[in-house]
Amino acid sequence: MRLILNILWLILSGFWLFLGYLAAGVVLCILIITIPWGIASFRIGVYALWPFGRETVSKPTAGLGSLLGNIVWVVLAGWWLALGHIFTGFLLCVTIIGIPLGIANFKLVPVSLMPLGTEVREIRRGGPFDKTLTR
């Protein structure tokens, strides 16, 4: 199911959102001082390209630096990337098939506004050989 959702996502909104993150990352990397925000843009852009089967979690070591960095991010690029997710989410929610994709877009809005202090990781499937079940 994740593969089907990711393929639909890629066709309907993921590629275009990725291009937005890519453009923001390139512009931010051109300016030397904003390279950390450019790297964050690339990281979240790859997540926005293929989101199903992955999740974002807060880093426990993120502190004041991440907060200040996120404030700068919102001013530089975050607000228009978040608007892209909101606009695309509303368009996808018009159809029944697009509703799960629209909801996924709305879930990406906080990440697009505050990418610093978060990391993207694979969701563990949890099968019969999953080590977490034996603890």
PDB file of C-alpha atoms in Angstrom:
ATOM      1  CA  MET A   1       0.000   0.000   0.000  1.00  0.00           C
ATOM      2  CA  ARG A   2       2.871   2.378   0.778  1.00  0.00           C
ATOM      3  CA  LEU A   3       4.268   1.904  -2.712  1.00  0.00           C
ATOM      4  CA  ILE A   4       0.917   2.737  -4.343  1.00  0.00           C
ATOM      5  CA  LEU A   5       0.463   5.825  -2.157  1.00  0.00           C
ATOM      6  CA  ASN A   6       4.026   6.981  -2.857  1.00  0.00           C
ATOM      7  CA  ILE A   7       3.570   6.588  -6.621  1.00  0.00           C
ATOM      8  CA  LEU A   8       0.284   8.531  -6.537  1.00  0.00           C
ATOM      9  CA  TRP A   9       1.921  11.127  -4.317  1.00  0.00           C
ATOM     10  CA  LEU A  10       4.880  11.456  -6.665  1.00  0.00           C
ATOM     11  CA  ILE A  11       2.642  12.024  -9.672  1.00  0.00           C
ATOM     12  CA  LEU A  12       0.061  14.322  -8.058  1.00  0.00           C
ATOM     13  CA  SER A  13       2.116  16.505  -5.746  1.00  0.00           C
ATOM     14  CA  GLY A  14       5.443  15.081  -4.574  1.00  0.00           C
ATOM     15  CA  PHE A  15       7.507  15.997  -7.610  1.00  0.00           C
ATOM     16  CA  TRP A  16       6.309  19.611  -7.654  1.00  0.00           C
ATOM     17  CA  LEU A  17       6.816  20.038  -3.928  1.00  0.00           C
ATOM     18  CA  PHE A  18      10.292  18.524  -4.255  1.00  0.00           C
ATOM     19  CA  LEU A  19      11.118  21.085  -6.943  1.00  0.00           C
ATOM     20  CA  GLY A  20      10.072  23.853  -4.533  1.00  0.00           C
ATOM     21  CA  TYR A  21      12.343  22.498  -1.816  1.00  0.00           C
ATOM     22  CA  LEU A  22      15.124  22.024  -4.353  1.00  0.00           C
ATOM     23  CA  ALA A  23      14.816  25.635  -5.526  1.00  0.00           C
ATOM     24  CA  ALA A  24      14.840  26.899  -1.939  1.00  0.00           C
ATOM     25  CA  GLY A  25      17.875  24.749  -1.146  1.00  0.00           C
ATOM     26  CA  VAL A  26      19.832  25.961  -4.163  1.00  0.00           C
ATOM     27  CA  VAL A  27      19.109  29.619  -3.376  1.00  0.00           C
ATOM     28  CA  LEU A  28      20.026  29.126   0.277  1.00  0.00           C
ATOM     29  CA  CYS A  29      23.260  27.303  -0.627  1.00  0.00           C
ATOM     30  CA  ILE A  30      24.328  30.085  -2.992  1.00  0.00           C
ATOM     31  CA  LEU A  31      24.446  32.420  -0.015  1.00  0.00           C
ATOM     32  CA  ILE A  32      27.264  30.990   2.071  1.00  0.00           C
ATOM     33  CA  ILE A  33      25.833  31.838   5.474  1.00  0.00           C
ATOM     34  CA  THR A  34      22.530  30.034   4.829  1.00  0.00           C
ATOM     35  CA  ILE A  35      24.020  26.655   3.823  1.00  0.00           C
ATOM     36  CA  PRO A  36      22.586  24.865   6.923  1.00  0.00           C
ATOM     37  CA  TRP A  37      19.094  25.901   5.835  1.00  0.00           C
ATOM     38  CA  GLY A  38      19.816  24.755   2.298  1.00  0.00           C
ATOM     39  CA  ILE A  39      20.828  21.320   3.564  1.00  0.00           C
ATOM     40  CA  ALA A  40      17.652  21.159   5.668  1.00  0.00           C
ATOM     41  CA  SER A  41      15.656  22.084   2.575  1.00  0.00           C
ATOM     42  CA  PHE A  42      17.198  19.221   0.590  1.00  0.00           C
ATOM     43  CA  ARG A  43      16.549  16.771   3.455  1.00  0.00           C
ATOM     44  CA  ILE A  44      12.896  17.701   3.843  1.00  0.00           C
ATOM     45  CA  GLY A  45      12.516  17.896   0.050  1.00  0.00           C
ATOM     46  CA  VAL A  46      13.542  14.258  -0.320  1.00  0.00           C
ATOM     47  CA  TYR A  47      11.036  13.396   2.414  1.00  0.00           C
ATOM     48  CA  ALA A  48       8.349  15.356   0.550  1.00  0.00           C
ATOM     49  CA  LEU A  49       9.199  13.430  -2.607  1.00  0.00           C
ATOM     50  CA  TRP A  50       8.522   9.974  -1.089  1.00  0.00           C
ATOM     51  CA  PRO A  51       6.845  10.377   2.358  1.00  0.00           C
ATOM     52  CA  PHE A  52       4.865   7.194   2.966  1.00  0.00           C
ATOM     53  CA  GLY A  53       6.771   4.670   5.059  1.00  0.00           C
ATOM     54  CA  ARG A  54       8.818   7.390   6.751  1.00  0.00           C
ATOM     55  CA  GLU A  55       8.181   9.747   9.637  1.00  0.00           C
ATOM     56  CA  THR A  56       9.665  12.833  11.194  1.00  0.00           C
ATOM     57  CA  VAL A  57      10.682  12.895  14.835  1.00  0.00           C
ATOM     58  CA  SER A  58      12.046  15.658  16.999  1.00  0.00           C
ATOM     59  CA  LYS A  59      15.709  15.420  17.900  1.00  0.00           C
ATOM     60  CA  PRO A  60      16.111  15.381  21.678  1.00  0.00           C
ATOM     61  CA  THR A  61      19.316  17.417  21.357  1.00  0.00           C
ATOM     62  CA  ALA A  62      17.641  20.264  19.451  1.00  0.00           C
ATOM     63  CA  GLY A  63      17.713  23.414  21.491  1.00  0.00           C
ATOM     64  CA  LEU A  64      17.779  27.166  21.185  1.00  0.00           C
ATOM     65  CA  GLY A  65      19.868  27.049  18.016  1.00  0.00           C
ATOM     66  CA  SER A  66      17.180  25.056  16.223  1.00  0.00           C
ATOM     67  CA  LEU A  67      14.491  27.439  17.420  1.00  0.00           C
ATOM     68  CA  LEU A  68      16.391  30.490  16.175  1.00  0.00           C
ATOM     69  CA  GLY A  69      17.250  28.689  12.940  1.00  0.00           C
ATOM     70  CA  ASN A  70      13.601  27.816  12.377  1.00  0.00           C
ATOM     71  CA  ILE A  71      12.621  31.459  12.839  1.00  0.00           C
ATOM     72  CA  VAL A  72      15.112  32.430  10.121  1.00  0.00           C
ATOM     73  CA  TRP A  73      13.843  29.514   7.963  1.00  0.00           C
ATOM     74  CA  VAL A  74      10.220  30.716   8.174  1.00  0.00           C
ATOM     75  CA  VAL A  75      11.277  34.164   7.009  1.00  0.00           C
ATOM     76  CA  LEU A  76      13.499  32.900   4.176  1.00  0.00           C
ATOM     77  CA  ALA A  77      11.595  29.954   2.691  1.00  0.00           C
ATOM     78  CA  GLY A  78       9.289  28.164   5.101  1.00  0.00           C
ATOM     79  CA  TRP A  79       6.168  30.250   4.670  1.00  0.00           C
ATOM     80  CA  TRP A  80       5.864  29.753   0.908  1.00  0.00           C
ATOM     81  CA  LEU A  81       6.692  26.048   1.118  1.00  0.00           C
ATOM     82  CA  ALA A  82       3.986  25.678   3.778  1.00  0.00           C
ATOM     83  CA  LEU A  83       1.558  27.541   1.508  1.00  0.00           C
ATOM     84  CA  GLY A  84       2.432  25.087  -1.263  1.00  0.00           C
ATOM     85  CA  HIS A  85       1.530  22.172   1.005  1.00  0.00           C
ATOM     86  CA  ILE A  86      -1.729  23.812   2.082  1.00  0.00           C
ATOM     87  CA  PHE A  87      -2.757  24.692  -1.471  1.00  0.00           C
ATOM     88  CA  THR A  88      -1.881  21.241  -2.804  1.00  0.00           C
ATOM     89  CA  GLY A  89      -3.636  19.600   0.155  1.00  0.00           C
ATOM     90  CA  PHE A  90      -6.866  21.447  -0.576  1.00  0.00           C
ATOM     91  CA  LEU A  91      -6.684  20.542  -4.262  1.00  0.00           C
ATOM     92  CA  LEU A  92      -6.115  16.869  -3.455  1.00  0.00           C
ATOM     93  CA  CYS A  93      -8.992  16.775  -0.954  1.00  0.00           C
ATOM     94  CA  VAL A  94     -11.454  17.634  -3.723  1.00  0.00           C
ATOM     95  CA  THR A  95     -11.462  13.994  -4.860  1.00  0.00           C
ATOM     96  CA  ILE A  96     -12.052  10.930  -2.709  1.00  0.00           C
ATOM     97  CA  ILE A  97      -8.864   9.253  -3.921  1.00  0.00           C
ATOM     98  CA  GLY A  98      -6.844  12.376  -3.125  1.00  0.00           C
ATOM     99  CA  ILE A  99      -8.052  12.763   0.478  1.00  0.00           C
ATOM    100  CA  PRO A 100      -5.264  10.622   2.038  1.00  0.00           C
ATOM    101  CA  LEU A 101      -2.713  12.540  -0.008  1.00  0.00           C
ATOM    102  CA  GLY A 102      -4.248  15.860   1.021  1.00  0.00           C
ATOM    103  CA  ILE A 103      -4.080  14.856   4.673  1.00  0.00           C
ATOM    104  CA  ALA A 104      -0.433  13.892   4.186  1.00  0.00           C
ATOM    105  CA  ASN A 105       0.176  17.356   2.736  1.00  0.00           C
ATOM    106  CA  PHE A 106      -1.366  18.966   5.799  1.00  0.00           C
ATOM    107  CA  LYS A 107       0.873  16.820   8.016  1.00  0.00           C
ATOM    108  CA  LEU A 108       3.910  18.173   6.175  1.00  0.00           C
ATOM    109  CA  VAL A 109       3.052  21.812   6.957  1.00  0.00           C
ATOM    110  CA  PRO A 110       4.696  21.830  10.431  1.00  0.00           C
ATOM    111  CA  VAL A 111       7.804  20.165   9.002  1.00  0.00           C
ATOM    112  CA  SER A 112       7.987  22.719   6.205  1.00  0.00           C
ATOM    113  CA  LEU A 113       7.809  25.506   8.772  1.00  0.00           C
ATOM    114  CA  MET A 114      10.292  24.003  11.266  1.00  0.00           C
ATOM    115  CA  PRO A 115      12.749  21.610   9.580  1.00  0.00           C
ATOM    116  CA  LEU A 116      15.635  22.181  11.984  1.00  0.00           C
ATOM    117  CA  GLY A 117      15.545  19.955  15.028  1.00  0.00           C
ATOM    118  CA  THR A 118      13.719  17.151  13.233  1.00  0.00           C
ATOM    119  CA  GLU A 119      14.984  14.048  11.524  1.00  0.00           C
ATOM    120  CA  VAL A 120      13.408  11.745   8.956  1.00  0.00           C
ATOM    121  CA  ARG A 121      13.491   8.031   9.647  1.00  0.00           C
ATOM    122  CA  GLU A 122      11.976   4.864   8.255  1.00  0.00           C
ATOM    123  CA  ILE A 123       8.905   3.490   9.988  1.00  0.00           C
ATOM    124  CA  ARG A 124       9.582   0.036  11.320  1.00  0.00           C
ATOM    125  CA  ARG A 125       7.119  -2.433   9.905  1.00  0.00           C
ATOM    126  CA  GLY A 126       7.026  -4.691  12.944  1.00  0.00           C
ATOM    127  CA  GLY A 127       6.981  -8.293  11.872  1.00  0.00           C
ATOM    128  CA  PRO A 128       7.654 -11.603  13.546  1.00  0.00           C
ATOM    129  CA  PHE A 129      11.385 -10.863  13.631  1.00  0.00           C
ATOM    130  CA  ASP A 130      11.067  -7.340  15.036  1.00  0.00           C
ATOM    131  CA  LYS A 131      13.366  -6.963  18.051  1.00  0.00           C
ATOM    132  CA  THR A 132      11.094  -4.443  19.756  1.00  0.00           C
ATOM    133  CA  LEU A 133       8.423  -7.083  20.326  1.00  0.00           C
ATOM    134  CA  THR A 134      10.710  -9.124  22.576  1.00  0.00           C
ATOM    135  CA  ARG A 135      11.592  -6.303  24.963  1.00  0.00           C
TER     136      ARG A 135
END
